[in-house]
PDB file of C-alpha atoms in Angstrom:
ATOM      1  CA  ILE Y   1      -4.047  20.567  22.912  1.00 39.00           C
ATOM      2  CA  SER Y   2      -0.631  20.039  24.447  1.00 44.00           C
ATOM      3  CA  LYS Y   3       2.497  21.746  23.118  1.00 51.00           C
ATOM      4  CA  ASN Y   4       3.883  18.344  22.097  1.00 52.00           C
ATOM      5  CA  LYS Y   5       0.783  17.553  20.039  1.00 40.00           C
ATOM      6  CA  ILE Y   6       0.881  20.975  18.368  1.00 44.00           C
ATOM      7  CA  ALA Y   7       4.568  20.457  17.523  1.00 45.00           C
ATOM      8  CA  PHE Y   8       3.813  16.974  16.177  1.00 44.00           C
ATOM      9  CA  LEU Y   9       0.955  18.218  13.966  1.00 40.00           C
ATOM     10  CA  SER Y  10       2.968  21.236  12.806  1.00 40.00           C
ATOM     11  CA  ALA Y  11       5.817  18.965  11.721  1.00 43.00           C
ATOM     12  CA  LEU Y  12       3.393  17.015   9.548  1.00 39.00           C
ATOM     13  CA  VAL Y  13       2.384  20.078   7.556  1.00 37.00           C
ATOM     14  CA  LYS Y  14       5.228  20.525   5.085  1.00 36.00           C
ATOM     15  CA  ASP Y  15       3.403  22.232   2.232  1.00 35.00           C
ATOM     16  CA  ASN Y  16      -0.043  23.181   1.019  1.00 37.00           C
ATOM     17  CA  SER Y  17      -0.415  20.179  -1.304  1.00 38.00           C
ATOM     18  CA  SER Y  18      -3.657  18.313  -1.760  1.00 42.00           C
ATOM     19  CA  GLN Y  19      -2.317  15.313   0.160  1.00 45.00           C
ATOM     20  CA  PRO Y  20      -4.459  14.441   3.171  1.00 48.00           C
ATOM     21  CA  LEU Y  21      -3.009  15.305   6.561  1.00 47.00           C
ATOM     22  CA  ARG Y  22      -2.326  12.156   8.515  1.00 57.00           C
ATOM     23  CA  PRO Y  23       0.103  10.817  11.071  1.00 65.00           C
ATOM     24  CA  PRO Y  24       2.959   8.780   9.636  1.00 87.00           C
ATOM     25  CA  LEU Y  25       2.550   5.042   9.357  1.00 92.00           C
ATOM     26  CA  PRO Y  26       4.365   3.069  12.070  1.00 93.00           C
ATOM     27  CA  GLU Y  27       8.052   2.466  11.319  1.00 92.00           C
ATOM     28  CA  ILE Y  28       7.633  -1.307  10.939  1.00 91.00           C
ATOM     29  CA  VAL Y  29       4.839  -0.804   8.390  1.00 94.00           C
ATOM     30  CA  ARG Y  30       6.954   1.644   6.378  1.00 94.00           C
ATOM     31  CA  ARG Y  31       9.921  -0.743   6.492  1.00 91.00           C
ATOM     32  CA  VAL Y  32       7.937  -3.797   5.353  1.00 93.00           C
ATOM     33  CA  LEU Y  33       6.112  -1.849   2.621  1.00 94.00           C
ATOM     34  CA  SER Y  34       9.412  -0.429   1.366  1.00 92.00           C
ATOM     35  CA  ARG Y  35      11.011  -3.857   1.101  1.00 90.00           C
ATOM     36  CA  CYS Y  36       8.171  -6.068  -0.149  1.00 92.00           C
ATOM     37  CA  CYS Y  37       6.267  -6.022  -3.418  1.00 93.00           C
ATOM     38  CA  LEU Y  38       3.530  -8.681  -3.041  1.00 94.00           C
ATOM     39  CA  SER Y  39       0.252  -8.406  -1.198  1.00 96.00           C
ATOM     40  CA  TYR Y  40      -3.193  -9.927  -1.146  1.00 97.00           C
ATOM     41  CA  LEU Y  41      -5.898  -7.401  -2.012  1.00 97.00           C
ATOM     42  CA  SER Y  42      -9.371  -8.076  -0.669  1.00 96.00           C
ATOM     43  CA  THR Y  43     -12.337  -6.307  -2.216  1.00 94.00           C
ATOM     44  CA  VAL Y  44     -16.053  -6.626  -1.562  1.00 89.00           C
ATOM     45  CA  ASP Y  45     -18.553  -7.964  -4.087  1.00 86.00           C
ATOM     46  CA  MET Y  46     -21.695  -6.313  -2.753  1.00 83.00           C
ATOM     47  CA  GLU Y  47     -23.986  -7.928  -5.335  1.00 86.00           C
ATOM     48  CA  SER Y  48     -23.158 -11.490  -4.315  1.00 88.00           C
ATOM     49  CA  ASN Y  49     -22.477 -10.602  -0.668  1.00 88.00           C
ATOM     50  CA  SER Y  50     -18.962 -12.048  -0.813  1.00 90.00           C
ATOM     51  CA  SER Y  51     -15.365 -10.956  -1.067  1.00 91.00           C
ATOM     52  CA  HIS Y  52     -12.765 -11.272  -3.796  1.00 92.00           C
ATOM     53  CA  LEU Y  53      -9.053 -11.886  -3.221  1.00 95.00           C
ATOM     54  CA  SER Y  54      -6.240 -11.018  -5.625  1.00 96.00           C
ATOM     55  CA  LEU Y  55      -2.483 -11.443  -5.438  1.00 96.00           C
ATOM     56  CA  MET Y  56      -1.057  -8.041  -6.318  1.00 97.00           C
ATOM     57  CA  ARG Y  57       2.310  -6.481  -6.959  1.00 97.00           C
ATOM     58  CA  PHE Y  58       2.506  -3.099  -5.262  1.00 98.00           C
ATOM     59  CA  THR Y  59       4.807  -0.148  -4.819  1.00 98.00           C
ATOM     60  CA  TYR Y  60       4.979   1.900  -1.640  1.00 97.00           C
ATOM     61  CA  LEU Y  61       5.637   5.606  -2.127  1.00 96.00           C
ATOM     62  CA  PRO Y  62       7.050   6.803   1.210  1.00 94.00           C
ATOM     63  CA  GLU Y  63       7.018  10.472   0.253  1.00 93.00           C
ATOM     64  CA  GLU Y  64       3.214  10.266  -0.144  1.00 93.00           C
ATOM     65  CA  GLU Y  65       2.622   7.452   2.366  1.00 92.00           C
ATOM     66  CA  THR Y  66       0.534   5.694  -0.230  1.00 95.00           C
ATOM     67  CA  ILE Y  67       0.536   2.384  -2.068  1.00 97.00           C
ATOM     68  CA  VAL Y  68       0.117   2.092  -5.825  1.00 98.00           C
ATOM     69  CA  MET Y  69      -0.722  -0.947  -7.908  1.00 98.00           C
ATOM     70  CA  SER Y  70      -2.188  -1.657 -11.296  1.00 98.00           C
ATOM     71  CA  THR Y  71      -4.956  -3.809 -12.701  1.00 98.00           C
ATOM     72  CA  ASN Y  72      -6.592  -4.628 -15.985  1.00 98.00           C
ATOM     73  CA  VAL Y  73      -9.879  -2.775 -16.380  1.00 97.00           C
ATOM     74  CA  LYS Y  74     -11.539  -5.961 -17.650  1.00 97.00           C
ATOM     75  CA  THR Y  75     -11.440  -7.729 -14.288  1.00 95.00           C
ATOM     76  CA  LYS Y  76     -13.898  -8.429 -11.508  1.00 93.00           C
ATOM     77  CA  LYS Y  77     -11.565  -6.562  -9.135  1.00 95.00           C
ATOM     78  CA  PHE Y  78     -11.773  -3.381 -11.220  1.00 96.00           C
ATOM     79  CA  GLU Y  79     -15.567  -3.616 -11.444  1.00 93.00           C
ATOM     80  CA  MET Y  80     -15.826  -3.928  -7.672  1.00 92.00           C
ATOM     81  CA  LEU Y  81     -13.432  -1.037  -7.038  1.00 94.00           C
ATOM     82  CA  GLU Y  82     -15.556   1.187  -9.260  1.00 92.00           C
ATOM     83  CA  LYS Y  83     -18.539   0.474  -6.966  1.00 91.00           C
ATOM     84  CA  GLN Y  84     -16.906   0.307  -3.532  1.00 90.00           C
ATOM     85  CA  SER Y  85     -13.509   1.675  -2.497  1.00 93.00           C
ATOM     86  CA  GLY Y  86     -12.919  -0.087   0.831  1.00 94.00           C
ATOM     87  CA  VAL Y  87     -10.096  -2.643   0.685  1.00 96.00           C
ATOM     88  CA  ALA Y  88      -7.847  -4.741   2.874  1.00 97.00           C
ATOM     89  CA  LEU Y  89      -4.252  -5.591   1.992  1.00 97.00           C
ATOM     90  CA  LEU Y  90      -2.280  -8.392   3.594  1.00 97.00           C
ATOM     91  CA  VAL Y  91       1.493  -7.968   3.395  1.00 96.00           C
ATOM     92  CA  HIS Y  92       4.018 -10.432   4.811  1.00 91.00           C
ATOM     93  CA  ASP Y  93       7.792  -9.995   4.891  1.00 84.00           C
ATOM     94  CA  PHE Y  94       8.611 -13.456   3.590  1.00 66.00           C
ATOM     95  CA  ALA Y  95      12.221 -14.211   4.443  1.00 59.00           C
ATOM     96  CA  GLU Y  96      12.533 -15.933   1.067  1.00 50.00           C
ATOM     97  CA  GLU Y  97      11.663 -12.749  -0.810  1.00 50.00           C
ATOM     98  CA  ARG Y  98      14.756 -10.828  -1.843  1.00 47.00           C
ATOM     99  CA  ALA Y  99      15.476  -7.805   0.301  1.00 46.00           C
ATOM    100  CA  LYS Y 100      15.273  -4.489  -1.471  1.00 49.00           C
ATOM    101  CA  GLY Y 101      17.972  -2.072  -0.553  1.00 45.00           C
ATOM    102  CA  GLY Y 102      20.931  -0.227  -1.864  1.00 41.00           C
ATOM    103  CA  GLU Y 103      22.827  -1.418  -4.910  1.00 45.00           C
ATOM    104  CA  ASP Y 104      25.508  -2.674  -2.543  1.00 48.00           C
ATOM    105  CA  GLY Y 105      23.024  -5.021  -0.829  1.00 52.00           C
ATOM    106  CA  SER Y 106      23.299  -3.058   2.423  1.00 53.00           C
ATOM    107  CA  ALA Y 107      19.672  -3.612   3.454  1.00 56.00           C
ATOM    108  CA  PRO Y 108      19.256  -6.278   6.116  1.00 56.00           C
ATOM    109  CA  PRO Y 109      17.370  -9.360   4.955  1.00 58.00           C
ATOM    110  CA  LEU Y 110      13.641  -9.707   5.522  1.00 59.00           C
ATOM    111  CA  THR Y 111      12.939 -11.742   8.631  1.00 67.00           C
ATOM    112  CA  GLY Y 112       9.583 -13.361   7.973  1.00 73.00           C
ATOM    113  CA  GLU Y 113       8.534 -11.937  11.321  1.00 85.00           C
ATOM    114  CA  TYR Y 114       5.578  -9.698  10.394  1.00 90.00           C
ATOM    115  CA  SER Y 115       2.177 -10.062   8.762  1.00 94.00           C
ATOM    116  CA  ILE Y 116       0.414  -6.745   8.372  1.00 96.00           C
ATOM    117  CA  THR Y 117      -3.215  -6.196   7.468  1.00 97.00           C
ATOM    118  CA  LEU Y 118      -3.855  -2.730   6.106  1.00 97.00           C
ATOM    119  CA  ASN Y 119      -7.334  -1.290   5.657  1.00 96.00           C
ATOM    120  CA  GLY Y 120      -7.965   1.712   3.487  1.00 95.00           C
ATOM    121  CA  THR Y 121      -9.550   3.197   0.441  1.00 95.00           C
ATOM    122  CA  CYS Y 122      -8.564   2.305  -3.087  1.00 96.00           C
ATOM    123  CA  SER Y 123      -9.202   4.702  -5.923  1.00 96.00           C
ATOM    124  CA  VAL Y 124      -8.657   4.464  -9.653  1.00 97.00           C
ATOM    125  CA  VAL Y 125      -6.211   7.215 -10.613  1.00 97.00           C
ATOM    126  CA  LYS Y 126      -8.018   9.262 -13.274  1.00 96.00           C
ATOM    127  CA  ASP Y 127      -5.483  12.104 -13.543  1.00 97.00           C
ATOM    128  CA  VAL Y 128      -3.327  11.088 -16.529  1.00 97.00           C
ATOM    129  CA  VAL Y 129      -0.155  12.825 -15.323  1.00 97.00           C
ATOM    130  CA  LEU Y 130      -0.434  11.340 -11.838  1.00 98.00           C
ATOM    131  CA  ALA Y 131      -1.251   7.897 -13.265  1.00 98.00           C
ATOM    132  CA  GLU Y 132       1.905   7.978 -15.397  1.00 98.00           C
ATOM    133  CA  LYS Y 133       3.999   9.095 -12.414  1.00 98.00           C
ATOM    134  CA  TYR Y 134       2.646   6.137 -10.431  1.00 98.00           C
ATOM    135  CA  ARG Y 135       3.052   3.764 -13.388  1.00 98.00           C
ATOM    136  CA  ASP Y 136       6.719   4.761 -13.796  1.00 98.00           C
ATOM    137  CA  ALA Y 137       7.420   4.202 -10.086  1.00 98.00           C
ATOM    138  CA  HIS Y 138       5.528   0.898 -10.106  1.00 98.00           C
ATOM    139  CA  LEU Y 139       7.379  -0.363 -13.186  1.00 98.00           C
ATOM    140  CA  LYS Y 140      10.723   0.625 -11.659  1.00 97.00           C
ATOM    141  CA  ASN Y 141       9.832  -1.344  -8.517  1.00 96.00           C
ATOM    142  CA  ASN Y 142       8.545  -4.367 -10.512  1.00 97.00           C
ATOM    143  CA  PRO Y 143      10.667  -4.415 -13.701  1.00 97.00           C
ATOM    144  CA  ASP Y 144       9.941  -8.075 -14.497  1.00 97.00           C
ATOM    145  CA  TYR Y 145       6.167  -7.551 -14.705  1.00 97.00           C
ATOM    146  CA  PRO Y 146       5.413  -4.901 -17.359  1.00 97.00           C
ATOM    147  CA  GLN Y 147       2.504  -7.030 -18.651  1.00 97.00           C
ATOM    148  CA  PHE Y 148       0.611  -6.122 -15.463  1.00 97.00           C
ATOM    149  CA  ILE Y 149       1.638  -2.448 -15.409  1.00 98.00           C
ATOM    150  CA  VAL Y 150       1.758  -1.084 -18.964  1.00 97.00           C
ATOM    151  CA  GLY Y 151      -0.985  -1.248 -21.573  1.00 96.00           C
ATOM    152  CA  LYS Y 152      -4.113   0.477 -22.822  1.00 94.00           C
ATOM    153  CA  ASP Y 153      -6.406  -1.504 -20.498  1.00 97.00           C
ATOM    154  CA  ILE Y 154      -4.229  -1.157 -17.392  1.00 98.00           C
ATOM    155  CA  ALA Y 155      -5.461   1.260 -14.718  1.00 98.00           C
ATOM    156  CA  MET Y 156      -3.370   2.620 -11.886  1.00 98.00           C
ATOM    157  CA  LEU Y 157      -4.761   2.252  -8.374  1.00 98.00           C
ATOM    158  CA  ARG Y 158      -3.936   4.235  -5.246  1.00 97.00           C
ATOM    159  CA  VAL Y 159      -4.474   2.843  -1.745  1.00 97.00           C
ATOM    160  CA  ASP Y 160      -4.572   5.227   1.196  1.00 95.00           C
ATOM    161  CA  VAL Y 161      -4.165   3.351   4.462  1.00 95.00           C
ATOM    162  CA  VAL Y 162      -6.469   4.245   7.361  1.00 94.00           C
ATOM    163  CA  SER Y 163      -5.668   1.437   9.804  1.00 95.00           C
ATOM    164  CA  ALA Y 164      -3.254  -1.433  10.350  1.00 95.00           C
ATOM    165  CA  ARG Y 165      -2.995  -4.603  12.393  1.00 95.00           C
ATOM    166  CA  ILE Y 166       0.634  -5.621  12.789  1.00 94.00           C
ATOM    167  CA  CYS Y 167       1.173  -9.200  13.920  1.00 93.00           C
ATOM    168  CA  ASN Y 168       4.598 -10.609  14.707  1.00 90.00           C
ATOM    169  CA  ILE Y 169       5.810 -14.216  14.706  1.00 89.00           C
ATOM    170  CA  ASN Y 170       4.828 -14.538  18.397  1.00 91.00           C
ATOM    171  CA  ASP Y 171       1.204 -13.553  17.646  1.00 92.00           C
ATOM    172  CA  LYS Y 172       1.581 -10.161  19.327  1.00 93.00           C
ATOM    173  CA  VAL Y 173      -0.802  -7.765  17.581  1.00 94.00           C
ATOM    174  CA  VAL Y 174      -0.407  -4.001  17.527  1.00 93.00           C
ATOM    175  CA  LYS Y 175      -3.184  -1.846  16.091  1.00 94.00           C
ATOM    176  CA  TRP Y 176      -2.740   1.546  14.436  1.00 93.00           C
ATOM    177  CA  ASN Y 177      -5.241   3.936  12.910  1.00 91.00           C
ATOM    178  CA  VAL Y 178      -5.015   7.210  11.061  1.00 88.00           C
ATOM    179  CA  ALA Y 179      -7.286   9.044  13.491  1.00 83.00           C
ATOM    180  CA  SER Y 180      -4.999   8.640  16.472  1.00 76.00           C
ATOM    181  CA  GLY Y 181      -1.717   7.735  14.865  1.00 70.00           C
ATOM    182  CA  THR Y 182      -1.193   5.254  17.672  1.00 59.00           C
ATOM    183  CA  SER Y 183      -2.302   1.807  18.698  1.00 54.00           C
TER     184      SER Y 183
END
């Protein structure tokens, strides 16, 4: 292993937490996830050999490099996630969507330039303390949608990204995966 790779991996290890060790997501992915809140979640219905698509509000937690969302436990989506954790998320930085940024509006507007497909694993957050931490962050990020975030039948979900396909407006595709950290 080269000295540069050792330095890179050493910089990733900040503490002995239970978070998985992984390279950081590409900058454009982090930027789009930080500024958007809608995605399409694709799950697999193994019994009928088909897929299921849901429009989802999400919250990106940069400090954990994870995505959280919520769902009612009485849905097809929840049933499928209990059986199979592999998911795909499609996120697009619609220029019409309001940019998230500082209170002073200092964030540059979204450009509508990128569509990003993220593949990963989605788990139902069973730890009550962690679920409430995620719920609080998700509600803060989506204050107009408490009906989808708070309630006795609402479960918190955590998506850990393992690969990405980043496509720009000119149809240039860049691939990233957690194993290599590069395209």
